[in-house]
Short mmCIF file of C-alpha atoms and ligand atoms in Angstrom, two decimals:
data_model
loop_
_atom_site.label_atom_id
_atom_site.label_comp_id
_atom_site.label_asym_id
_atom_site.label_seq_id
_atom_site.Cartn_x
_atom_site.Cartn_y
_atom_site.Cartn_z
CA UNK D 10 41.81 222.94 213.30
CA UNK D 11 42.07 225.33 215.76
CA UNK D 12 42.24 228.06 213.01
CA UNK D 13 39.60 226.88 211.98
CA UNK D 14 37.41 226.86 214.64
CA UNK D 15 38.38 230.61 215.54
CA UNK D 16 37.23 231.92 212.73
CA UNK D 17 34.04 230.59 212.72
CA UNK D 18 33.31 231.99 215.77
CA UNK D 19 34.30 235.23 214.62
CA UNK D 20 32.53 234.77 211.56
CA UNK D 21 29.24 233.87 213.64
CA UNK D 22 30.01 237.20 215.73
CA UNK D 23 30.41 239.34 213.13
CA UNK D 24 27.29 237.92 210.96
CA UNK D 25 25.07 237.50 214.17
CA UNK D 26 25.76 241.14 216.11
CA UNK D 27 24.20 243.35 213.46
CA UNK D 28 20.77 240.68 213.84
CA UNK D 29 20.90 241.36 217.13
CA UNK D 30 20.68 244.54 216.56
CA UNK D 31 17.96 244.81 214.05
CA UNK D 32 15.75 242.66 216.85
CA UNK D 33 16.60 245.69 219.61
CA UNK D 34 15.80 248.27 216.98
CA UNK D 35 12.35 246.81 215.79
CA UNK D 36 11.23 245.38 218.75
CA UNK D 37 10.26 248.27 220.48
CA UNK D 38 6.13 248.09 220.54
CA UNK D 39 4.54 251.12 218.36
CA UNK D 40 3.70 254.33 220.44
CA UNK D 41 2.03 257.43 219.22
CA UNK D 42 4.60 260.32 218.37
CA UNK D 43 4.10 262.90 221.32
CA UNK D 44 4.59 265.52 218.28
CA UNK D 45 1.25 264.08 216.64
CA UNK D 46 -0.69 263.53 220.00
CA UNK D 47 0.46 266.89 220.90
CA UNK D 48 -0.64 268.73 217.49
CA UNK D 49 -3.64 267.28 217.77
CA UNK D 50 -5.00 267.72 221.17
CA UNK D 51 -3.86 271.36 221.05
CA UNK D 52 -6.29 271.06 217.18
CA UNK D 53 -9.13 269.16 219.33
CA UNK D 54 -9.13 269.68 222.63
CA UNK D 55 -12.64 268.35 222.86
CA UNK D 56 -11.43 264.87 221.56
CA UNK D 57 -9.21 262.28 222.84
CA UNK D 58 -5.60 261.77 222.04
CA UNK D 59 -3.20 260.63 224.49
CA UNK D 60 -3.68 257.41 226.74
CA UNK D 61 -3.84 259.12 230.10
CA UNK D 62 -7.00 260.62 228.99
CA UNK D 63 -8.59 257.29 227.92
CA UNK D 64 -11.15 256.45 230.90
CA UNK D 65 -11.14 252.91 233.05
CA UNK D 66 -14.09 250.36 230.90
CA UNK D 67 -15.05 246.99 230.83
CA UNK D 68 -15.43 245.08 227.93
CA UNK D 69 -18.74 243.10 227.48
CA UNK D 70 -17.89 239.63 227.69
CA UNK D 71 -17.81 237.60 223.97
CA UNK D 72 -17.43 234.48 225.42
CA UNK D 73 -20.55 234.76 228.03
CA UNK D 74 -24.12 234.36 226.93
CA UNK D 75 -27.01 235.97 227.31
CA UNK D 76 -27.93 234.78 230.78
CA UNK D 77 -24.70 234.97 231.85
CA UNK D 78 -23.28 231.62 230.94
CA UNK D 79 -19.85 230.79 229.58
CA UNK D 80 -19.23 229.71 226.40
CA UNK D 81 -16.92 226.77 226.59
CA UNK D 82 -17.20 225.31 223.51
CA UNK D 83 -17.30 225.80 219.50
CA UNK D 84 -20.71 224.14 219.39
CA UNK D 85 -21.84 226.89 221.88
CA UNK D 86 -20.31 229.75 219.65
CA UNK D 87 -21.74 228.50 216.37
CA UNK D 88 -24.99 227.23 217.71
CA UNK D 89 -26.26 229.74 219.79
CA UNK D 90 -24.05 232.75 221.23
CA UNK D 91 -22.09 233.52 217.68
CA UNK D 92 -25.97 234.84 216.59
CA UNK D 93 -26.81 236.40 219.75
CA UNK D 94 -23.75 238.78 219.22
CA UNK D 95 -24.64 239.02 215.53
CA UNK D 96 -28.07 240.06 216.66
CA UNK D 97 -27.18 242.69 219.12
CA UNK D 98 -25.10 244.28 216.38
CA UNK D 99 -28.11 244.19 214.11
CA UNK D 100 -30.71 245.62 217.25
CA UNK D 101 -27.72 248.23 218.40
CA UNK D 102 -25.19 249.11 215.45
CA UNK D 103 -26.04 248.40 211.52
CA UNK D 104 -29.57 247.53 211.72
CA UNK D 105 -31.48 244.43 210.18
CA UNK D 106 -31.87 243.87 206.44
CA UNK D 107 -35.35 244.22 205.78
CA UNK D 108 -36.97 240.85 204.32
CA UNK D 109 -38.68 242.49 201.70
CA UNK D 110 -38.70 240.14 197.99
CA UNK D 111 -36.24 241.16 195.01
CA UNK D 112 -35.03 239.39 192.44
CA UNK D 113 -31.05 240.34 190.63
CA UNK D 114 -29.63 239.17 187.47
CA UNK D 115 -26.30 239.49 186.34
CA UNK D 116 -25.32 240.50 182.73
CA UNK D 117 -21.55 240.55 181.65
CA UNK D 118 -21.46 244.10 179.58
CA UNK D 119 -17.94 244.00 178.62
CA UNK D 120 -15.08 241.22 178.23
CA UNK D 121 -11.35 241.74 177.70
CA UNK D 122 -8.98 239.08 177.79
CA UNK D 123 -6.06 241.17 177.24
CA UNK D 124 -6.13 243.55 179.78
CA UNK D 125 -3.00 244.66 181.22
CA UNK D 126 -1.33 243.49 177.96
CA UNK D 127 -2.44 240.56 177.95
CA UNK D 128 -1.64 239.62 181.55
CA UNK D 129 -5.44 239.57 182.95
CA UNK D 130 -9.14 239.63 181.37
CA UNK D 131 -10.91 242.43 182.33
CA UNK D 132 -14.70 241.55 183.04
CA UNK D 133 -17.44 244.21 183.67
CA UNK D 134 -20.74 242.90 185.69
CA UNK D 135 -24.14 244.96 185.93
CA UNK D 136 -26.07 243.62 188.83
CA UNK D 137 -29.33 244.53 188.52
CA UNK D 138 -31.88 244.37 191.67
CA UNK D 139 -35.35 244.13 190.54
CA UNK D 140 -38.38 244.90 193.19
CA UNK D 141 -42.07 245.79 193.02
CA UNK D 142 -41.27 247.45 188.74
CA UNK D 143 -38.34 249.40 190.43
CA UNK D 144 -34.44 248.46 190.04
CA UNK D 145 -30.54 249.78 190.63
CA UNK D 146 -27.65 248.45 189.24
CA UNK D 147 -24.41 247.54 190.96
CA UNK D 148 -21.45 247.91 188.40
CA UNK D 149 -18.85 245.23 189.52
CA UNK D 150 -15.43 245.55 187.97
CA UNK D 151 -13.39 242.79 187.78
CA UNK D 152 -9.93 241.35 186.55
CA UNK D 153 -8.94 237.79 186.91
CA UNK D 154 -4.91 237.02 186.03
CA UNK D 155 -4.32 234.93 182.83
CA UNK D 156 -2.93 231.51 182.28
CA UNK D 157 -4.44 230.40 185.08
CA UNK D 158 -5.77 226.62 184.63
CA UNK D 159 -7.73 226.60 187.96
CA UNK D 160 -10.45 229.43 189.68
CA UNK D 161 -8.81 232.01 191.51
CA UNK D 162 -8.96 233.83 194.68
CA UNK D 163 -10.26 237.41 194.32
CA UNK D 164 -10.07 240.27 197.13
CA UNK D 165 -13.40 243.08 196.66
CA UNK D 166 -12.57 246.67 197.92
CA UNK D 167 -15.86 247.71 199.02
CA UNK D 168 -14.50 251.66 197.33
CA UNK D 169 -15.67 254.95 199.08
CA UNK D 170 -13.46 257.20 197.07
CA UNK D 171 -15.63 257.32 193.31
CA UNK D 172 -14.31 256.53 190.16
CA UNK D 173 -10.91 258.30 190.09
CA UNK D 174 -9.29 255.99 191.93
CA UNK D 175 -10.73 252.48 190.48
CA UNK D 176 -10.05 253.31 186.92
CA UNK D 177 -10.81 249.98 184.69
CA UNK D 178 -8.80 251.32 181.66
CA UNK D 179 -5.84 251.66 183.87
CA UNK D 180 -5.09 255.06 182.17
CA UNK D 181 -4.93 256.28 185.40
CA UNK D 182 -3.30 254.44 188.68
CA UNK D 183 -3.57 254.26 192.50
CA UNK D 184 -2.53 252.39 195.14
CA UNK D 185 -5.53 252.25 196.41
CA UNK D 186 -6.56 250.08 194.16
CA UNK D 187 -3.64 248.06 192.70
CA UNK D 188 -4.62 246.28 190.27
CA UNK D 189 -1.39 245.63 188.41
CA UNK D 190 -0.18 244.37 191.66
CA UNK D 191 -2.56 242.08 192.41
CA UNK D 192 -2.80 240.16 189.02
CA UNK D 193 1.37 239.94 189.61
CA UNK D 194 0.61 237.91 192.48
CA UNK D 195 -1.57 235.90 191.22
CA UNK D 196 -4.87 236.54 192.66
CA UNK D 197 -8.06 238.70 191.07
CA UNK D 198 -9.18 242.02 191.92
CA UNK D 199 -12.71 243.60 191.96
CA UNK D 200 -14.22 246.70 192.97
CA UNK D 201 -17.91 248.12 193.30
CA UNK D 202 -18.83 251.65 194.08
CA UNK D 203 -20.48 252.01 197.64
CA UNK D 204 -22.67 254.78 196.10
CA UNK D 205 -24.48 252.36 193.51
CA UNK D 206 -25.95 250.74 196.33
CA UNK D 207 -26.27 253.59 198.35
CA UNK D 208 -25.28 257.60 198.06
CA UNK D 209 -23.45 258.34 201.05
CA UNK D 210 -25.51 261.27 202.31
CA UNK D 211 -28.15 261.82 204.29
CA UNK D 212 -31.79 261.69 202.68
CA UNK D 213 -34.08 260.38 205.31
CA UNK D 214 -33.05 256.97 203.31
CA UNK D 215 -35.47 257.50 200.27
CA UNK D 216 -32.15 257.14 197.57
CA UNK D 217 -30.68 253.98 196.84
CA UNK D 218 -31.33 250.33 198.15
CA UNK D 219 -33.31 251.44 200.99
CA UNK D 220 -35.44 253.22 198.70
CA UNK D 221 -36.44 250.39 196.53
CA UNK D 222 -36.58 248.06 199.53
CA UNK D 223 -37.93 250.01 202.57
CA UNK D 224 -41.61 249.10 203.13
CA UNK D 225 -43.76 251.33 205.69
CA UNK D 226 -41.85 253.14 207.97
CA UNK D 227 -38.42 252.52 209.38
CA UNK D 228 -37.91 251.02 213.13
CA UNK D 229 -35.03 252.44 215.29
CA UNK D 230 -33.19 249.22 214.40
CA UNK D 231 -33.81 249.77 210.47
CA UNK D 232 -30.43 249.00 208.42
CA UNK D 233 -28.34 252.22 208.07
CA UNK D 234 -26.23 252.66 204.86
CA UNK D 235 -23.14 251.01 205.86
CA UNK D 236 -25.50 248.02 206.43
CA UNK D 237 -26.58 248.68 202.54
CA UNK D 238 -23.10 248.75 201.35
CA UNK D 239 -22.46 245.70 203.23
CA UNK D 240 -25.21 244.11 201.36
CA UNK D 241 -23.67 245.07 198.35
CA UNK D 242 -20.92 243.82 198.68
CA UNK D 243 -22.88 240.03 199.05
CA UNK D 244 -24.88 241.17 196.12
CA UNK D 245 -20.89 240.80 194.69
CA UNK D 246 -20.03 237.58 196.01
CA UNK D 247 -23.50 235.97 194.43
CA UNK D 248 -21.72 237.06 191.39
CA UNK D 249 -18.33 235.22 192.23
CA UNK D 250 -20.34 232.30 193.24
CA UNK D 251 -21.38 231.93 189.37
CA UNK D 252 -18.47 232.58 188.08
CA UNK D 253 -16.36 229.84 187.09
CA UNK D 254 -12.86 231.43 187.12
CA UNK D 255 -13.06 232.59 190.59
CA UNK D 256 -12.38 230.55 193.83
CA UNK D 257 -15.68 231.07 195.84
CA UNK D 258 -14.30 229.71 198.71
CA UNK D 259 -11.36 232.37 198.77
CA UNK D 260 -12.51 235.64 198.59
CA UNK D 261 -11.39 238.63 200.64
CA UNK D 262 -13.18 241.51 201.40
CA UNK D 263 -11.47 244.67 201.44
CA UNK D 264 -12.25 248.16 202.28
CA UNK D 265 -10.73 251.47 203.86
CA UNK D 266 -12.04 253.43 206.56
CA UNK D 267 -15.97 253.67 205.96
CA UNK D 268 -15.49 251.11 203.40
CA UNK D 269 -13.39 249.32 206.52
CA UNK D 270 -16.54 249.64 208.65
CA UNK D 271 -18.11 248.05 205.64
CA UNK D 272 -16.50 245.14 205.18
CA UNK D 273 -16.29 244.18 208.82
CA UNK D 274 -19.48 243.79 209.14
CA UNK D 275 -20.05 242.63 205.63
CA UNK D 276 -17.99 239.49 206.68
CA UNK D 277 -20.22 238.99 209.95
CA UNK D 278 -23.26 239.14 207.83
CA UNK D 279 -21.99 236.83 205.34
CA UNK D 280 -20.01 234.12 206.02
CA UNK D 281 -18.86 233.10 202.49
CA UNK D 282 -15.97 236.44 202.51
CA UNK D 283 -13.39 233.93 203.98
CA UNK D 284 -10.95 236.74 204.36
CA UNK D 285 -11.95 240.30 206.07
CA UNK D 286 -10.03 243.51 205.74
CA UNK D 287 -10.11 245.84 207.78
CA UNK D 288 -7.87 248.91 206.40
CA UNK D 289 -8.06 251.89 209.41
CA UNK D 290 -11.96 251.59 210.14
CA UNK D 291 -11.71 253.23 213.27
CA UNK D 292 -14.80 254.31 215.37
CA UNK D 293 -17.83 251.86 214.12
CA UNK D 294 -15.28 249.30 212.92
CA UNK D 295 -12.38 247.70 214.40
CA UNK D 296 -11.82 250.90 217.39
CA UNK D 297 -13.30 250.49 220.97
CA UNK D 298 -15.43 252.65 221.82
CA UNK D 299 -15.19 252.66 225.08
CA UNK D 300 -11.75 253.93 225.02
CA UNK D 301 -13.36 257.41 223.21
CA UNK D 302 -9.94 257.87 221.31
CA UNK D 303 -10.25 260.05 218.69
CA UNK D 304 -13.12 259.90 216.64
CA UNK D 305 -16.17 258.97 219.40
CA UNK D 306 -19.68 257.60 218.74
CA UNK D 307 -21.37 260.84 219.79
CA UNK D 308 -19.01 262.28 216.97
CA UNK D 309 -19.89 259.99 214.32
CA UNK D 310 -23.43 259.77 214.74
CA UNK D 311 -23.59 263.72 214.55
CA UNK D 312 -21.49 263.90 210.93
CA UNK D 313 -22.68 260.56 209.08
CA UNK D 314 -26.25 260.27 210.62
CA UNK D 315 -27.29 257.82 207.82
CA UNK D 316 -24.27 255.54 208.64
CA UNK D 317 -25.91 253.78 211.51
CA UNK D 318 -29.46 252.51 212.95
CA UNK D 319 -31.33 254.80 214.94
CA UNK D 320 -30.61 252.88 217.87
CA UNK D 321 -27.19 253.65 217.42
CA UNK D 322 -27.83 257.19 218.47
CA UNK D 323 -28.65 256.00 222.37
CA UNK D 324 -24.67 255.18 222.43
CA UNK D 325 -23.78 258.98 221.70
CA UNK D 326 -21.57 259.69 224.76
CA UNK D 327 -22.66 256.73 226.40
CA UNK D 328 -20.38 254.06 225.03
CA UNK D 329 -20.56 251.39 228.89
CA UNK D 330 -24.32 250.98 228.00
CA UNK D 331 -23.82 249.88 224.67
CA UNK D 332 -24.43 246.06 224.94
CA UNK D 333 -21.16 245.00 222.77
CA UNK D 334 -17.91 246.54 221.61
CA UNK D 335 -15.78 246.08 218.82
CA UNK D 336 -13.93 243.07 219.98
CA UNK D 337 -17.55 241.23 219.53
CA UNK D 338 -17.91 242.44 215.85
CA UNK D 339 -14.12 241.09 215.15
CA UNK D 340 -15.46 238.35 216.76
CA UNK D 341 -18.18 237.48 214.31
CA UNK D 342 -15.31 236.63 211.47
CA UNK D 343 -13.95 233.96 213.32
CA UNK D 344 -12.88 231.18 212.76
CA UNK D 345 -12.13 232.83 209.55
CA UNK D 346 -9.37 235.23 208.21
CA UNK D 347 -8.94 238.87 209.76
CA UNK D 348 -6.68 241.36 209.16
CA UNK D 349 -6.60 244.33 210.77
CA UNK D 350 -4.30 247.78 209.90
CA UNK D 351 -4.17 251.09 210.89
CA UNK D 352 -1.59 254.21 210.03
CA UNK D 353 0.79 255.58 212.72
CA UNK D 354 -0.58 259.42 211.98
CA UNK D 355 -4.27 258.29 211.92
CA UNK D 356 -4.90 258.50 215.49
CA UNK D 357 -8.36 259.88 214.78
CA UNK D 358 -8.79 256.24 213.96
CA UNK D 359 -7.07 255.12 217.09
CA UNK D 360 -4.82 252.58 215.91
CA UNK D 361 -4.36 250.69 219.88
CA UNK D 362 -7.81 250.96 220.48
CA UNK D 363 -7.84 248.35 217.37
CA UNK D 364 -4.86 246.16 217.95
CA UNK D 365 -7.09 245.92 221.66
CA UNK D 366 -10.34 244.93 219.91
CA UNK D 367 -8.44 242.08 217.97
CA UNK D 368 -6.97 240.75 221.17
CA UNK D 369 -10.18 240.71 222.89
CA UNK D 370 -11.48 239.05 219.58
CA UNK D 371 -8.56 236.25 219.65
CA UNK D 372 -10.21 233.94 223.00
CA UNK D 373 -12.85 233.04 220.16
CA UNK D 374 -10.61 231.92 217.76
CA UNK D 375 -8.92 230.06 219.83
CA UNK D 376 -11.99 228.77 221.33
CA UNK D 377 -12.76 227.46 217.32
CA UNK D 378 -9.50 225.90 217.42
CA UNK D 379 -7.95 228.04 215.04
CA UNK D 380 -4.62 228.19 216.64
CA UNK D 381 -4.77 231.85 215.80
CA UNK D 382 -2.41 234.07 218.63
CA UNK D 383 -0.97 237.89 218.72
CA UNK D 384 1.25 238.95 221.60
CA UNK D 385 -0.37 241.48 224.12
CA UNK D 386 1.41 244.62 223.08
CA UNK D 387 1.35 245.92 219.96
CA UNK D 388 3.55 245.38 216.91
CA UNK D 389 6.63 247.50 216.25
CA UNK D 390 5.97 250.33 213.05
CA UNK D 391 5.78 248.79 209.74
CA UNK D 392 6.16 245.22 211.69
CA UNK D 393 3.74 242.95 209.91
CA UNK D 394 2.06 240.07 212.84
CA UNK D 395 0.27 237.27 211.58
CA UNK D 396 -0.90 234.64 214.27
CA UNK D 397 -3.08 232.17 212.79
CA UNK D 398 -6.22 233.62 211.18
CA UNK D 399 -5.23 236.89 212.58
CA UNK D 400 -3.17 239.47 211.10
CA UNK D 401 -2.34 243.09 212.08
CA UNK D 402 -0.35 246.07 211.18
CA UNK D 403 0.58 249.45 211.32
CA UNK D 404 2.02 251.56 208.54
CA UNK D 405 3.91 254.86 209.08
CA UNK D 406 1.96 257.63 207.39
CA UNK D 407 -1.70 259.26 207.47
CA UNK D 408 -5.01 258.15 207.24
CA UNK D 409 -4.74 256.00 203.33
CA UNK D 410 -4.54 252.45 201.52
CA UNK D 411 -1.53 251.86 199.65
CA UNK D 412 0.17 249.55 198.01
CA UNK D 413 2.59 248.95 201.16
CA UNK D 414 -0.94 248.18 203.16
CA UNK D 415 -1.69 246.08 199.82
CA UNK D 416 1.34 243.79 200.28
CA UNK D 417 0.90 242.92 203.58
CA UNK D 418 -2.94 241.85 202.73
CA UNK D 419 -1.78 239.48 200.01
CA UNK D 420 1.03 237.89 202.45
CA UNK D 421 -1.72 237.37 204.94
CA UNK D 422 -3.79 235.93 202.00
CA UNK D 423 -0.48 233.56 200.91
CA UNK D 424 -0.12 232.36 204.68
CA UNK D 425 -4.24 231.94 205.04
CA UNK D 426 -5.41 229.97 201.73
CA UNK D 427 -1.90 228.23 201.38
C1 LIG F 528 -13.63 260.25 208.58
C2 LIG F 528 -14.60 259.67 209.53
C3 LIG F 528 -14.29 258.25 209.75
C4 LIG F 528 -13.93 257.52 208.46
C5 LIG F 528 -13.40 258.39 207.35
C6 LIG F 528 -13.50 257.90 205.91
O1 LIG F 528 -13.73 261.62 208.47
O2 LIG F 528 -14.61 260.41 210.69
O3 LIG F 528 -15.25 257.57 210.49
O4 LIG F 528 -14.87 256.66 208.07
O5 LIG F 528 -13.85 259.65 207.37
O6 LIG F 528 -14.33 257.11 205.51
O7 LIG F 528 -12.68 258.37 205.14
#
């Protein structure tokens, strides 16, 4: 008995000790390598890279109203101050949609239900937007998994990176967009091209959507083009809304660094994306700006002019004016899914400067009753944290979506629409 007894204890020693260890090894909270904050301050002096450089800010309140009154309730959020924040992101950041009419239809050009040998049908989507004789077409690619007998869940990457990496023959592969993947697990995978709603350069906006739907001339709070990709990307989910393999009420909304910017605000301007993903959207997107880490406002607004409002512009190395911060836009998803990643080499992106906008963003959720929680300090490398409705990571590696970023989106996605 005895015997007995001593060897399970030894047993337990000898299977619990190398836990133990694990749990010391990965619990360490991520820090920039001084090698890569050192490289590139000595690259950019002009930019910031290491935290002692980040200046003292304050954070705009989410949770207090316009005249200064707290927000103690989830009527209060939903009724009034969840479209005040919306607004000032319209006024400050994006820009407003202009109301002008347009009608779309949607024509199914091609039809394969054995894609991927059979394991997924392959269905190809022209949107067309019709105004005033004048139209563009969005080209939505889609595959939905086989031998399913009920509508799916489907995630749309919003893509910035053209037509090499989305191939829909599959003849060619890429983790950014991993379709094989994807179908494996069970859910259904679409892409549209941000440049069919807009080209991403700067034209004085006479090109693309705002072209066909721009009326007179354009106010300082007139919607920029990430704004037009975001509307794209609803143009998309009108589409999955008539179709009746898909899930309407699951679908995620994916996109990587503009395309990350994209979808963030994509989801606040449309609620029906009950999933947003944010993959390393950095300044405009999930990053403070207040912190000035890496990429800043003043920065952004002088290389991707058409990305913004005009408004946007007054912000330009004045980040404690700006009315909101990134914590507000995070904000604007809840109560529903967010998942935010960034990449350990990315710091141009500034990868804390995110995990601090999502745990700004959190008192909301919680204030919707969403149960959703992250701990204060960030996540160990490669250490997926899922509290709730919010997720986070960060991957080892540079500035990228891959597969590994891929995986943690769809066990987000398992632990959200279980
Ligand atoms: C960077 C830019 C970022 C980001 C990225 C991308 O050069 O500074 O804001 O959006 O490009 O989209 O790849």
């Amino acid at each position: 008995m005895r015997k007995k007894y001593f060897l399970t204890v030894v047993l337990a020693i000898i299977i619990l000790q190398p836990a133990s260890y694990i749990d010391a090894q990965t619990a360490e909270s991520w820090q920039a390598s001084p090698a890569t904050v050192e490289k590139l301050s000595k690259n950019q002096p002009q930019f910031i890279y290491s935290e002692e450089k980040v200046p003292s800010y304050i954070l705009p309140e989410v949770l207090l109203n316009s005249s200064g009154g707290k927000i103690t309730s989830s009527k209060e959020w939903t009724d009034s101050r969840r479209n005040e924040v919306l607004e000032l992101f319209r006024e400050n950041v994006y820009g407003r949609v202009p109301e002008t009419p347009y009608t779309k239809t949607f024509t199914v050009v091609s039809e394969d239900n054995k894609a991927l040998d059979g394991a997924a049908t392959l269905r190809q989507v022209d949107i067309k937007i019709n105004s005033e004789g004048r139209s563009l077409v969005i080209h939505l690619t889609l595959f939905l998994p086989n031998n399913k007998n009920k509508p799916v869940p489907v995630f749309l990457l919003i893509d910035n990176r053209g037509p090499s990496n989305i191939d829909p023959t599959r003849q060619v592969k890429s983790e950014f967009w991993p379709v094989e993947e994807v179908i494996a697990r069970g859910y259904g995978i679409a892409v549209f091209c941000n440049a069919d709603v807009d080209p991403d350069n700067y034209d004085e906006f006479k090109n693309g959507i705002h072209g066909l739907l721009d009326r007179g001339t354009r106010t300082p709070s007139a919607w920029g083009t990430i704004s037009a990709w975001a509307w794209g990307a609803s143009r998309c989910m009108d589409y999955f809304e008539m179709d009746k393999n898909i899930d309407r009420k699951k679908i995620a909304v994916v996109g990587h660094s503009r395309g990350g910017k994209t979808a963030l605000w994509a989801g606040a301007e449309d609620q029906r994306f009950s999933l947003v993903i944010s993959n390393e959207s950095g300044c405009g997107g999930a990053a403070l700006a207040r912190r000035r880490f890496g990429e800043t406002v003043a920065r952004i607004n002088t290389s991707f002019p058409h990305w913004f409002c005009s408004n946007y512009k007054k912000w330009s190395d004045n980040e404690d004016a700006m009315p909101v911060d990134m914590h507000m836009l995070l904000a604007l998803t809840a109560p529903r899914a967010l998942y935010v990643d960034c990449a350990s080499e990315d710091l141009w992106g500034d990868p804390r400067g995110s995990y601090l906008a999502l745990l700004n963003a959190v008192p909301v959720y919680q204030l919707l009753k969403t149960n959703s929680t992250i701990p204060e300090t960030m996540p160990p490398l490669n250490k997926q944290v899922i509290g709730g409705k919010v997720g986070f990571h960060i991957r080892d590696g540079v500035h990228n979506m891959l597969l590994k970023d891929w995986t943690w989106f769809m066990d987000f996605a398992d632990s959200v629409w279980k």
